[in-house]
Short mmCIF file of C-alpha atoms and ligand atoms in Angstrom, two decimals:
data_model
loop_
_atom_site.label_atom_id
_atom_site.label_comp_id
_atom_site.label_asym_id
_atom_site.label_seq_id
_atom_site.Cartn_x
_atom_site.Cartn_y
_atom_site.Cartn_z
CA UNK A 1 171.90 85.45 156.55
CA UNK A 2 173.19 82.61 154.28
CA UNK A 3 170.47 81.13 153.63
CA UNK A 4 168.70 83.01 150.20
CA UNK A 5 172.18 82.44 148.92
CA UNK A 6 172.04 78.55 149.43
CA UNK A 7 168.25 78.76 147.76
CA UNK A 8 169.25 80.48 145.02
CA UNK A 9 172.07 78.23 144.44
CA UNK A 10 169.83 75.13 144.86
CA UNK A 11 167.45 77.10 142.51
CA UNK A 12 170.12 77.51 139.76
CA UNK A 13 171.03 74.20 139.94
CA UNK A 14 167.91 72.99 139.15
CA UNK A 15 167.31 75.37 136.68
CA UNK A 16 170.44 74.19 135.15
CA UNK A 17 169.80 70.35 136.05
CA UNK A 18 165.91 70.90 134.10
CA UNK A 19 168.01 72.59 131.07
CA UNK A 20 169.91 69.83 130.58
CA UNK A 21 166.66 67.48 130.89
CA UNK A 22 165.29 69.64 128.43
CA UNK A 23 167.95 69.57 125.82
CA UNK A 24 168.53 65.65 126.08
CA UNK A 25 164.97 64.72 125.74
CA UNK A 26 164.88 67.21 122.20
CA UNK A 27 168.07 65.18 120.99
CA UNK A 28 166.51 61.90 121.61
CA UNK A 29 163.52 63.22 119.98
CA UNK A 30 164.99 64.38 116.78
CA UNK A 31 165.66 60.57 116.14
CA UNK A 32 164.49 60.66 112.61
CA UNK A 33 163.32 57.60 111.95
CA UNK A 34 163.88 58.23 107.92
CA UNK A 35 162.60 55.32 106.28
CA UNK A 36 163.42 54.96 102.32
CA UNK A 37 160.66 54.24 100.29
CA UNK A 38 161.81 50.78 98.51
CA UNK A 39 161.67 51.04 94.98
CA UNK A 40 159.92 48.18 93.75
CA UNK A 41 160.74 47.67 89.76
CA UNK A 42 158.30 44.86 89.54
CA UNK A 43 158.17 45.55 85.93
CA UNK A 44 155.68 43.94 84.25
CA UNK A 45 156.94 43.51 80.87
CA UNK A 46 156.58 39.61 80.72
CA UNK A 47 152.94 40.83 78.71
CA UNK A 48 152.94 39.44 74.97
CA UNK A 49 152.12 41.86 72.60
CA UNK A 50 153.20 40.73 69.58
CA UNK A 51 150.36 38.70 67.74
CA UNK A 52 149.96 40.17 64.76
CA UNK A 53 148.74 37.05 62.52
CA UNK A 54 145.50 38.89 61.57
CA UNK A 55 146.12 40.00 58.15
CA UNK A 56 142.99 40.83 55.99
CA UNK A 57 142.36 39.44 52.50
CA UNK A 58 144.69 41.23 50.27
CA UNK A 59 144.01 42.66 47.26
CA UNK A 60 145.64 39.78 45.86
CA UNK A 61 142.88 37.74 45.97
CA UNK A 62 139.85 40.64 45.53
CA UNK A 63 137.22 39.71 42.86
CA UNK A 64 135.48 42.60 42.91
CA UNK A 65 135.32 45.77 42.20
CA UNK A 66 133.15 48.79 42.17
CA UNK A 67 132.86 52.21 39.83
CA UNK A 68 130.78 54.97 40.46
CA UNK A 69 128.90 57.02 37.24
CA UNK A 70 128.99 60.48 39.13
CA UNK A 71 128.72 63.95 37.33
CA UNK A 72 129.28 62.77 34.16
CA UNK A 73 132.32 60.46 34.79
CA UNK A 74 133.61 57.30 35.35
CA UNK A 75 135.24 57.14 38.88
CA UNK A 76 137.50 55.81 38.75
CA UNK A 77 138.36 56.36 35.55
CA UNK A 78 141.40 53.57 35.20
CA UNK A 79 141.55 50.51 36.93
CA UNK A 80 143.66 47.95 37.10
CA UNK A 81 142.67 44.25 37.79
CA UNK A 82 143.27 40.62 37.95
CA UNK A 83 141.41 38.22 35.17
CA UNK A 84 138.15 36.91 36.70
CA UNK A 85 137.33 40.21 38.50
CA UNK A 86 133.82 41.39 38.32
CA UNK A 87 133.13 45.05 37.74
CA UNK A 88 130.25 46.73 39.40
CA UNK A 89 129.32 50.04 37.68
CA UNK A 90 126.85 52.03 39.80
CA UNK A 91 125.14 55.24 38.56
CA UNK A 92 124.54 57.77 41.14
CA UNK A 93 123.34 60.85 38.50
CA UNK A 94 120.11 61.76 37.86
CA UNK A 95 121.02 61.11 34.47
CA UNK A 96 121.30 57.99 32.53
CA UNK A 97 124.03 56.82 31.40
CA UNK A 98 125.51 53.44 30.53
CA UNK A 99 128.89 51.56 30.25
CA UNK A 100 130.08 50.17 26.35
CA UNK A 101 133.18 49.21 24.92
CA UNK A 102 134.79 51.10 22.83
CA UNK A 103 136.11 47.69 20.87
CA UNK A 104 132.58 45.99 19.55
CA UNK A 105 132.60 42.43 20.69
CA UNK A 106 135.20 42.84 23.69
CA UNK A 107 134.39 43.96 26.63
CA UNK A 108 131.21 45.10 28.71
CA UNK A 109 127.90 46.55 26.91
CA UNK A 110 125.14 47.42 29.42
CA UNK A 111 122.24 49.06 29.00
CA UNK A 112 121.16 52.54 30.45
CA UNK A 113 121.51 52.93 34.34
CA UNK A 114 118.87 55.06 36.11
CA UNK A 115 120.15 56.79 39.18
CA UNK A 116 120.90 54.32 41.59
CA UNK A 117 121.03 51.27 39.30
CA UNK A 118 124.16 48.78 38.91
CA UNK A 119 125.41 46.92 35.55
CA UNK A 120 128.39 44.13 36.42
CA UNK A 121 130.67 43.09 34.12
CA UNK A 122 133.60 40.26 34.62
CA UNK A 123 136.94 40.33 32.90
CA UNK A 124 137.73 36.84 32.00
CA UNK A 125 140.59 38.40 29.16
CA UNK A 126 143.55 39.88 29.48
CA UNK A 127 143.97 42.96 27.85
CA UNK A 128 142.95 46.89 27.91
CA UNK A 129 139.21 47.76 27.65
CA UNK A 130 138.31 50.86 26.68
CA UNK A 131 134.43 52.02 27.24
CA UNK A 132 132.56 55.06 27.43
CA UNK A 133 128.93 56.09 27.99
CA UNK A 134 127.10 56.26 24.64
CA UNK A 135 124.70 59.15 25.55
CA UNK A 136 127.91 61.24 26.46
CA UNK A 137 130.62 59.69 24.20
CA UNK A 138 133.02 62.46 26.41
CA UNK A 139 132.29 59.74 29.14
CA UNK A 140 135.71 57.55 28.84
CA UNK A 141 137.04 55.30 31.08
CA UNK A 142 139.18 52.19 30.59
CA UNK A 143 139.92 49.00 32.33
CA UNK A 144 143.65 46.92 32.64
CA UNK A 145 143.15 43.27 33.41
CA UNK A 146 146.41 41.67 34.12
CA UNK A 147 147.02 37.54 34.55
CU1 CU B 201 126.46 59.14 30.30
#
């Protein structure tokens, strides 16, 4: 009557023997294969950027420049320019008005704008001109003309 004993033995034993199987293969599995990411800097900062050579014409160099008649006013009402600039006055009020020098004999001396209608004037001397708007002699404006 040995004989269970001897199976149950073997049975352990293989039980045992299986366990041990078991846990090996899990160790072998856990074999992380951890694989770092590579940081590639490939920075791309070899990219020109700095072209700025566009430069606009300055004011320097401007020949022009333009007033609006609006609401019973010069705008703007003092300006400042270089000799040789030509002054475009346009009138955007219903009402007429005009642009005259205050100083007879220097400076602009248009006639009457209707709405929407320009007068030009260049400033070839140096100096300070006063004007106003002779319907509305409250109308004053000036203009500087530097060298
Ligand atoms: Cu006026």
């Amino acid at each position: 009557m040995k004989k269970p004993l001897i199976i149950g033995g073997i049975v352990a034993l293989v039980v045992v023997l299986a366990g041990g199987g078991l846990i090996l293969a899990n160790q072998n599995d856990s074999k992380s294969t951890d694989s770092t990411a590579t940081t590639s800097s490939d920075s791309m900062s070899s990219m020109k950027m700095s072209d700025s050579s566009s430069m606009g014409t300055t004011g320097d160099t401007a020949t022009s420049k333009s007033i609006e008649i609006k609401s019973y006013a010069f705008n703007p009402a003092s300006i400042t320019v270089k000799k040789g600039t030509r002054v475009t006055w346009t009138n955007q009020d219903a009402v007429k008005h005009n642009v005259v020098t205050d100083t007879e004999g220097k400076g602009p001396n248009g006639e009457l704008l209707a709405k929407g209608e320009s007068f030009s004037y260049t400033f070839d001397e140096v100096g300070t001109f006063n004007y106003h708007c002779t319907p509305h002699p409250y109308m004053k404006a000036k203009v500087t003309v530097t060298e």
